[in-house]
Amino acid sequence: MSLHVEISHPLADFTLNVAFDAPTGITALYGPSGTGKTTVINAVSGLLTPQKGHISLSGESLYDSDSRINLPVHKRHLGYVFQDGRLFPHLSVRQNLTYGQRYSRPNVESPSLDDVADLLDITGLLGRRPGSLSGGEKQRVAIGRALLSRPRMLLMDEPLAALDPARKEEILPYLEKMRDHTRIPILYVSHSVAEVARLATWVVVLEKGRVAMSGPAETVLSDPAMVHQLGLREAGAVLPASIIRHHADGLTELQVSGGCLFLPEMDRPVGLQTRVRVLAHDIILSREAPKGLSALNILSGDITAIRAGGGPGVIIQIKCGEDHLLARITRRSADAMALKPGDHVYAVIKSVSIARTDIGTG
Amino acid sequence: MTGWLGPEEWQAVGLSLKVSLWAIALSLPPGIFIAYALARWEFRGKQVLNMLVHLPLILPPVVTGYLLLLTFGRRGPLGAWLYETFDLVFAFRWTGAALAAAIMAFPLMVRAIRLAIEAVDPKLEQAAATLGASRVQVFSTVTLPLILPGVIAGAVLGFAKAMGEFGATITFVSNIPGQTQTLPSAIYTFLQVPGGETAALRLVLVSVFVAMTALALSEILARRAAKRVAGG
């Protein structure tokens, strides 16, 4: 299952011109507001007809301007989770959830209402009306409703943007579960790097209506060229990790390809595959193996790229094991240390800098 | 009760009810359709359609009645065709009274329904489409249930208007007892004969009762509509 998009469409300030593929897993469509993300996802859903191009899912054309194919929205069978929930106010939660089932494709294996309600923890809400639900509950019901319509793919347009941080935390684990337990591709629009880092398996970065870069999340997020798009404060690499031990002193030991990391105790089982996000400004570089430091987490590797920005900082990409780290240090330090590609360096990561919200399962 | 109103008066009340019910029942489906088109679609001639729908509200009822007579009379272009094809006659029959009542009530009904449709967030209809519902299915499962109280309110308002229609009716189908003499026509007739005031007054009371009941009903339903769209 894979989605192929290649469209152009005039917008107010520029022309949207994008081409990308979205494989199974969560593909994040990332970019600041007004770069055409919602236009792209609406074109995929059929709610908007682009001026030119084609969109296909697993080889089947949903839209093709050349051969005048434009499958109507209801025949595309793509579940859409909107930013604002859009639950039907005149129906109960249960009726909302089952709404799409009667129009779904026949002979398709589908999750049961019980399974989905269980996955999203909304069994207790089934008899209620949407008007009486909290924002987080509404959004979970909206996700369940989309899942139960047996979609070929899920589209999510900033499903967490309207929620406060606590409610976001409430939903993120369910999205991770969905990514890991359902086999349908998910196109996920977001302007939050933290969300993308936590959820995405594939990232498409949009900039003013064009694809600036697309690729696996680890590659895109640790590419020095992407620092500008992601924003200096948010720049950072995502490393696949697995939990190997819980220590008695309240630390959890994780294995990454370049070594071991210690994090404040995680409430997750040993053996679990996860990923950690290391922000570029939370790394200190050293030429020699640091001694007498309070920092627990030190990885070493070779510099693969140095990229100077407009300001006083430079971004340094380091290959640690199989993965890349990004470090942001001052140009002055880089010059003083005479850093150049190929040099071996030690990256000191303050363990507290790996924020709890940046730890994702999967 | 039967002793309170004379047979002629009962006849007028019964005929008015029959005429108004038929008028609303037959004009409701096209009314909903036109209200939907005006609320949701952009098309050429939308302003012209809007004007045509509202015309009976602005034109003197006598003019509307005369235009109906010209069009639907036995020799009128539509009237002749309907007579030859369906054996349907409007002029000087109760069917004509129903047609006149329907035309006069139509703008009120369409306005009420259009307001209800405009209160429904089109995003909900989009959401239903992404869940696999076709246009017709979206309308019947999302739009219609949400506007239903508004539709009922519009129908009640239209019914009250149809009950009171006088000018267009008397011009189009005259004032024949038992055939086209509706409640307002009967009141008018009673007022023309000496000693008819008491009968007229009784019918006036009936009119006031019907109008107030209809207004109260439509008010209650409109409030329920607002609550329902808000998701209470």
mmCIF file of N, CA and C in Angstrom, chain A residues 143-224:
data_model
loop_
_atom_site.group_PDB
_atom_site.id
_atom_site.type_symbol
_atom_site.label_atom_id
_atom_site.label_comp_id
_atom_site.label_asym_id
_atom_site.label_seq_id
_atom_site.Cartn_x
_atom_site.Cartn_y
_atom_site.Cartn_z
ATOM 1 N N ILE A 143 -11.305 9.681 15.561
ATOM 2 C CA ILE A 143 -10.330 8.721 15.045
ATOM 3 C C ILE A 143 -10.989 7.346 14.908
ATOM 4 N N GLY A 144 -11.758 6.964 15.923
ATOM 5 C CA GLY A 144 -12.442 5.669 15.887
ATOM 6 C C GLY A 144 -13.438 5.595 14.742
ATOM 7 N N ARG A 145 -14.147 6.690 14.510
ATOM 8 C CA ARG A 145 -15.136 6.735 13.437
ATOM 9 C C ARG A 145 -14.459 6.529 12.087
ATOM 10 N N ALA A 146 -13.307 7.180 11.910
ATOM 11 C CA ALA A 146 -12.574 7.029 10.648
ATOM 12 C C ALA A 146 -12.066 5.593 10.491
ATOM 13 N N LEU A 147 -11.540 5.022 11.581
ATOM 14 C CA LEU A 147 -11.012 3.648 11.522
ATOM 15 C C LEU A 147 -12.098 2.639 11.174
ATOM 16 N N LEU A 148 -13.304 2.830 11.753
ATOM 17 C CA LEU A 148 -14.381 1.862 11.566
ATOM 18 C C LEU A 148 -15.024 1.942 10.186
ATOM 19 N N SER A 149 -14.720 2.981 9.408
ATOM 20 C CA SER A 149 -15.285 3.051 8.063
ATOM 21 C C SER A 149 -14.452 2.204 7.097
ATOM 22 N N ARG A 150 -13.571 1.381 7.647
ATOM 23 C CA ARG A 150 -12.694 0.501 6.868
ATOM 24 C C ARG A 150 -11.966 1.249 5.768
ATOM 25 N N PRO A 151 -11.221 2.271 6.123
ATOM 26 C CA PRO A 151 -10.565 3.082 5.091
ATOM 27 C C PRO A 151 -9.370 2.364 4.490
ATOM 28 N N ARG A 152 -9.053 2.738 3.260
ATOM 29 C CA ARG A 152 -7.859 2.204 2.623
ATOM 30 C C ARG A 152 -6.638 2.945 3.128
ATOM 31 N N MET A 153 -6.902 4.112 3.705
ATOM 32 C CA MET A 153 -5.831 4.955 4.179
ATOM 33 C C MET A 153 -6.448 5.953 5.144
ATOM 34 N N LEU A 154 -5.645 6.471 6.063
ATOM 35 C CA LEU A 154 -6.159 7.478 6.993
ATOM 36 C C LEU A 154 -5.505 8.819 6.699
ATOM 37 N N LEU A 155 -6.314 9.873 6.694
ATOM 38 C CA LEU A 155 -5.796 11.229 6.534
ATOM 39 C C LEU A 155 -6.035 11.958 7.848
ATOM 40 N N MET A 156 -5.008 12.586 8.373
ATOM 41 C CA MET A 156 -5.186 13.314 9.624
ATOM 42 C C MET A 156 -4.625 14.716 9.461
ATOM 43 N N ASP A 157 -5.517 15.716 9.619
ATOM 44 C CA ASP A 157 -5.107 17.098 9.434
ATOM 45 C C ASP A 157 -4.938 17.758 10.804
ATOM 46 N N GLU A 158 -3.723 17.803 11.296
ATOM 47 C CA GLU A 158 -3.428 18.393 12.601
ATOM 48 C C GLU A 158 -4.442 17.961 13.657
ATOM 49 N N PRO A 159 -4.583 16.659 13.873
ATOM 50 C CA PRO A 159 -5.641 16.197 14.782
ATOM 51 C C PRO A 159 -5.422 16.647 16.224
ATOM 52 N N LEU A 160 -4.209 17.089 16.559
ATOM 53 C CA LEU A 160 -3.946 17.471 17.944
ATOM 54 C C LEU A 160 -3.836 18.983 18.129
ATOM 55 N N ALA A 161 -3.877 19.726 17.011
ATOM 56 C CA ALA A 161 -3.564 21.157 17.086
ATOM 57 C C ALA A 161 -4.518 21.928 17.984
ATOM 58 N N ALA A 162 -5.780 21.486 18.057
ATOM 59 C CA ALA A 162 -6.755 22.250 18.837
ATOM 60 C C ALA A 162 -6.759 21.850 20.309
ATOM 61 N N LEU A 163 -5.862 20.939 20.687
ATOM 62 C CA LEU A 163 -5.891 20.429 22.063
ATOM 63 C C LEU A 163 -4.764 21.023 22.897
ATOM 64 N N ASP A 164 -4.989 21.114 24.210
ATOM 65 C CA ASP A 164 -3.924 21.603 25.087
ATOM 66 C C ASP A 164 -2.909 20.471 25.299
ATOM 67 N N PRO A 165 -1.711 20.797 25.825
ATOM 68 C CA PRO A 165 -0.645 19.795 25.926
ATOM 69 C C PRO A 165 -1.067 18.516 26.640
ATOM 70 N N ALA A 166 -1.871 18.646 27.695
ATOM 71 C CA ALA A 166 -2.270 17.447 28.432
ATOM 72 C C ALA A 166 -3.136 16.529 27.573
ATOM 73 N N ARG A 167 -4.060 17.145 26.803
ATOM 74 C CA ARG A 167 -4.927 16.342 25.931
ATOM 75 C C ARG A 167 -4.114 15.719 24.788
ATOM 76 N N LYS A 168 -3.088 16.451 24.320
ATOM 77 C CA LYS A 168 -2.216 15.898 23.283
ATOM 78 C C LYS A 168 -1.556 14.631 23.791
ATOM 79 N N GLU A 169 -1.037 14.714 25.006
ATOM 80 C CA GLU A 169 -0.392 13.568 25.627
ATOM 81 C C GLU A 169 -1.350 12.396 25.736
ATOM 82 N N GLU A 170 -2.641 12.737 25.890
ATOM 83 C CA GLU A 170 -3.662 11.715 26.064
ATOM 84 C C GLU A 170 -3.875 10.958 24.746
ATOM 85 N N ILE A 171 -3.724 11.651 23.623
ATOM 86 C CA ILE A 171 -4.031 11.035 22.325
ATOM 87 C C ILE A 171 -2.815 10.377 21.684
ATOM 88 N N LEU A 172 -1.634 10.966 21.883
ATOM 89 C CA LEU A 172 -0.440 10.455 21.189
ATOM 90 C C LEU A 172 -0.254 8.938 21.318
ATOM 91 N N PRO A 173 -0.401 8.356 22.525
ATOM 92 C CA PRO A 173 -0.199 6.906 22.618
ATOM 93 C C PRO A 173 -1.145 6.115 21.725
ATOM 94 N N TYR A 174 -2.399 6.644 21.536
ATOM 95 C CA TYR A 174 -3.347 5.924 20.687
ATOM 96 C C TYR A 174 -2.920 5.988 19.231
ATOM 97 N N LEU A 175 -2.365 7.125 18.838
ATOM 98 C CA LEU A 175 -1.885 7.244 17.460
ATOM 99 C C LEU A 175 -0.720 6.287 17.228
ATOM 100 N N GLU A 176 0.148 6.172 18.231
ATOM 101 C CA GLU A 176 1.271 5.228 18.112
ATOM 102 C C GLU A 176 0.764 3.799 17.997
ATOM 103 N N LYS A 177 -0.245 3.479 18.814
ATOM 104 C CA LYS A 177 -0.819 2.128 18.756
ATOM 105 C C LYS A 177 -1.393 1.861 17.369
ATOM 106 N N MET A 178 -2.081 2.890 16.832
ATOM 107 C CA MET A 178 -2.680 2.724 15.511
ATOM 108 C C MET A 178 -1.622 2.483 14.460
ATOM 109 N N ARG A 179 -0.544 3.264 14.542
ATOM 110 C CA ARG A 179 0.547 3.125 13.580
ATOM 111 C C ARG A 179 1.108 1.703 13.645
ATOM 112 N N ASP A 180 1.201 1.162 14.876
ATOM 113 C CA ASP A 180 1.861 -0.119 15.038
ATOM 114 C C ASP A 180 0.922 -1.308 14.872
ATOM 115 N N HIS A 181 -0.406 -1.085 15.040
ATOM 116 C CA HIS A 181 -1.320 -2.227 15.007
ATOM 117 C C HIS A 181 -2.217 -2.291 13.774
ATOM 118 N N THR A 182 -2.315 -1.215 13.022
ATOM 119 C CA THR A 182 -3.105 -1.299 11.801
ATOM 120 C C THR A 182 -2.135 -1.185 10.632
ATOM 121 N N ARG A 183 -2.523 -1.787 9.529
ATOM 122 C CA ARG A 183 -1.570 -1.812 8.421
ATOM 123 C C ARG A 183 -1.856 -0.769 7.351
ATOM 124 N N ILE A 184 -2.780 0.142 7.675
ATOM 125 C CA ILE A 184 -3.111 1.134 6.651
ATOM 126 C C ILE A 184 -2.162 2.324 6.737
ATOM 127 N N PRO A 185 -1.810 2.896 5.588
ATOM 128 C CA PRO A 185 -0.942 4.075 5.614
ATOM 129 C C PRO A 185 -1.688 5.275 6.210
ATOM 130 N N ILE A 186 -0.957 6.130 6.862
ATOM 131 C CA ILE A 186 -1.545 7.319 7.470
ATOM 132 C C ILE A 186 -0.803 8.559 6.961
ATOM 133 N N LEU A 187 -1.555 9.499 6.411
ATOM 134 C CA LEU A 187 -0.962 10.781 6.011
ATOM 135 C C LEU A 187 -1.296 11.779 7.112
ATOM 136 N N TYR A 188 -0.257 12.328 7.728
ATOM 137 C CA TYR A 188 -0.440 13.104 8.951
ATOM 138 C C TYR A 188 0.104 14.505 8.758
ATOM 139 N N VAL A 189 -0.793 15.495 8.729
ATOM 140 C CA VAL A 189 -0.363 16.885 8.553
ATOM 141 C C VAL A 189 -0.038 17.489 9.911
ATOM 142 N N SER A 190 1.127 18.126 10.025
ATOM 143 C CA SER A 190 1.489 18.722 11.307
ATOM 144 C C SER A 190 2.471 19.862 11.113
ATOM 145 N N HIS A 191 2.399 20.844 12.009
ATOM 146 C CA HIS A 191 3.449 21.848 11.997
ATOM 147 C C HIS A 191 4.261 21.770 13.284
ATOM 148 N N SER A 192 4.116 20.649 14.004
ATOM 149 C CA SER A 192 4.860 20.464 15.246
ATOM 150 C C SER A 192 5.966 19.431 15.035
ATOM 151 N N VAL A 193 7.213 19.869 15.197
ATOM 152 C CA VAL A 193 8.335 18.946 15.008
ATOM 153 C C VAL A 193 8.290 17.842 16.055
ATOM 154 N N ALA A 194 7.881 18.193 17.284
ATOM 155 C CA ALA A 194 7.829 17.192 18.347
ATOM 156 C C ALA A 194 6.890 16.047 17.969
ATOM 157 N N GLU A 195 5.711 16.401 17.399
ATOM 158 C CA GLU A 195 4.761 15.377 16.967
ATOM 159 C C GLU A 195 5.334 14.537 15.845
ATOM 160 N N VAL A 196 5.942 15.209 14.884
ATOM 161 C CA VAL A 196 6.520 14.502 13.738
ATOM 162 C C VAL A 196 7.601 13.544 14.216
ATOM 163 N N ALA A 197 8.476 14.051 15.123
ATOM 164 C CA ALA A 197 9.578 13.229 15.616
ATOM 165 C C ALA A 197 9.051 12.007 16.349
ATOM 166 N N ARG A 198 7.947 12.173 17.021
ATOM 167 C CA ARG A 198 7.424 11.074 17.809
ATOM 168 C C ARG A 198 6.670 10.054 16.960
ATOM 169 N N LEU A 199 5.923 10.541 15.961
ATOM 170 C CA LEU A 199 5.010 9.643 15.253
ATOM 171 C C LEU A 199 5.488 9.174 13.891
ATOM 172 N N ALA A 200 6.174 10.032 13.159
ATOM 173 C CA ALA A 200 6.361 9.768 11.731
ATOM 174 C C ALA A 200 7.374 8.674 11.447
ATOM 175 N N THR A 201 7.056 7.856 10.451
ATOM 176 C CA THR A 201 8.054 6.923 9.934
ATOM 177 C C THR A 201 8.673 7.506 8.670
ATOM 178 N N TRP A 202 7.939 8.393 8.026
ATOM 179 C CA TRP A 202 8.375 9.009 6.782
ATOM 180 C C TRP A 202 8.007 10.493 6.881
ATOM 181 N N VAL A 203 8.875 11.356 6.411
ATOM 182 C CA VAL A 203 8.585 12.787 6.545
ATOM 183 C C VAL A 203 8.679 13.485 5.196
ATOM 184 N N VAL A 204 7.669 14.284 4.876
ATOM 185 C CA VAL A 204 7.693 15.129 3.682
ATOM 186 C C VAL A 204 7.678 16.570 4.183
ATOM 187 N N VAL A 205 8.745 17.305 3.921
ATOM 188 C CA VAL A 205 8.819 18.690 4.388
ATOM 189 C C VAL A 205 8.373 19.616 3.265
ATOM 190 N N LEU A 206 7.334 20.419 3.535
ATOM 191 C CA LEU A 206 6.839 21.363 2.536
ATOM 192 C C LEU A 206 7.349 22.764 2.850
ATOM 193 N N GLU A 207 7.707 23.468 1.796
ATOM 194 C CA GLU A 207 8.109 24.857 1.975
ATOM 195 C C GLU A 207 7.546 25.656 0.818
ATOM 196 N N LYS A 208 6.668 26.597 1.132
ATOM 197 C CA LYS A 208 6.030 27.437 0.125
ATOM 198 C C LYS A 208 5.526 26.655 -1.082
ATOM 199 N N GLY A 209 4.793 25.600 -0.809
ATOM 200 C CA GLY A 209 4.171 24.862 -1.887
ATOM 201 C C GLY A 209 5.059 23.877 -2.601
ATOM 202 N N ARG A 210 6.294 23.697 -2.121
ATOM 203 C CA ARG A 210 7.188 22.713 -2.741
ATOM 204 C C ARG A 210 7.708 21.734 -1.711
ATOM 205 N N VAL A 211 8.082 20.544 -2.183
ATOM 206 C CA VAL A 211 8.672 19.569 -1.281
ATOM 207 C C VAL A 211 10.146 19.921 -1.108
ATOM 208 N N ALA A 212 10.514 20.308 0.132
ATOM 209 C CA ALA A 212 11.909 20.648 0.391
ATOM 210 C C ALA A 212 12.728 19.370 0.559
ATOM 211 N N MET A 213 12.126 18.349 1.147
ATOM 212 C CA MET A 213 12.813 17.084 1.324
ATOM 213 C C MET A 213 11.792 16.030 1.711
ATOM 214 N N SER A 214 12.044 14.777 1.313
ATOM 215 C CA SER A 214 11.216 13.703 1.833
ATOM 216 C C SER A 214 12.064 12.455 1.996
ATOM 217 N N GLY A 215 11.738 11.678 3.018
ATOM 218 C CA GLY A 215 12.519 10.481 3.293
ATOM 219 C C GLY A 215 12.158 9.907 4.644
ATOM 220 N N PRO A 216 12.879 8.840 5.074
ATOM 221 C CA PRO A 216 12.599 8.267 6.393
ATOM 222 C C PRO A 216 12.795 9.332 7.471
ATOM 223 N N ALA A 217 11.996 9.251 8.536
ATOM 224 C CA ALA A 217 12.020 10.274 9.580
ATOM 225 C C ALA A 217 13.421 10.498 10.131
ATOM 226 N N GLU A 218 14.153 9.410 10.386
ATOM 227 C CA GLU A 218 15.491 9.539 10.970
ATOM 228 C C GLU A 218 16.401 10.350 10.056
ATOM 229 N N THR A 219 16.302 10.092 8.750
ATOM 230 C CA THR A 219 17.174 10.778 7.792
ATOM 231 C C THR A 219 16.818 12.261 7.684
ATOM 232 N N VAL A 220 15.534 12.531 7.534
ATOM 233 C CA VAL A 220 15.125 13.927 7.326
ATOM 234 C C VAL A 220 15.412 14.762 8.568
ATOM 235 N N LEU A 221 15.082 14.207 9.738
ATOM 236 C CA LEU A 221 15.230 14.993 10.959
ATOM 237 C C LEU A 221 16.691 15.208 11.339
ATOM 238 N N SER A 222 17.595 14.332 10.864
ATOM 239 C CA SER A 222 19.000 14.530 11.224
ATOM 240 C C SER A 222 19.798 15.106 10.053
ATOM 241 N N ASP A 223 19.087 15.672 9.088
ATOM 242 C CA ASP A 223 19.776 16.306 7.965
ATOM 243 C C ASP A 223 20.052 17.777 8.299
ATOM 244 N N PRO A 224 21.311 18.178 8.262
ATOM 245 C CA PRO A 224 21.624 19.566 8.622
ATOM 246 C C PRO A 224 20.880 20.572 7.749
#
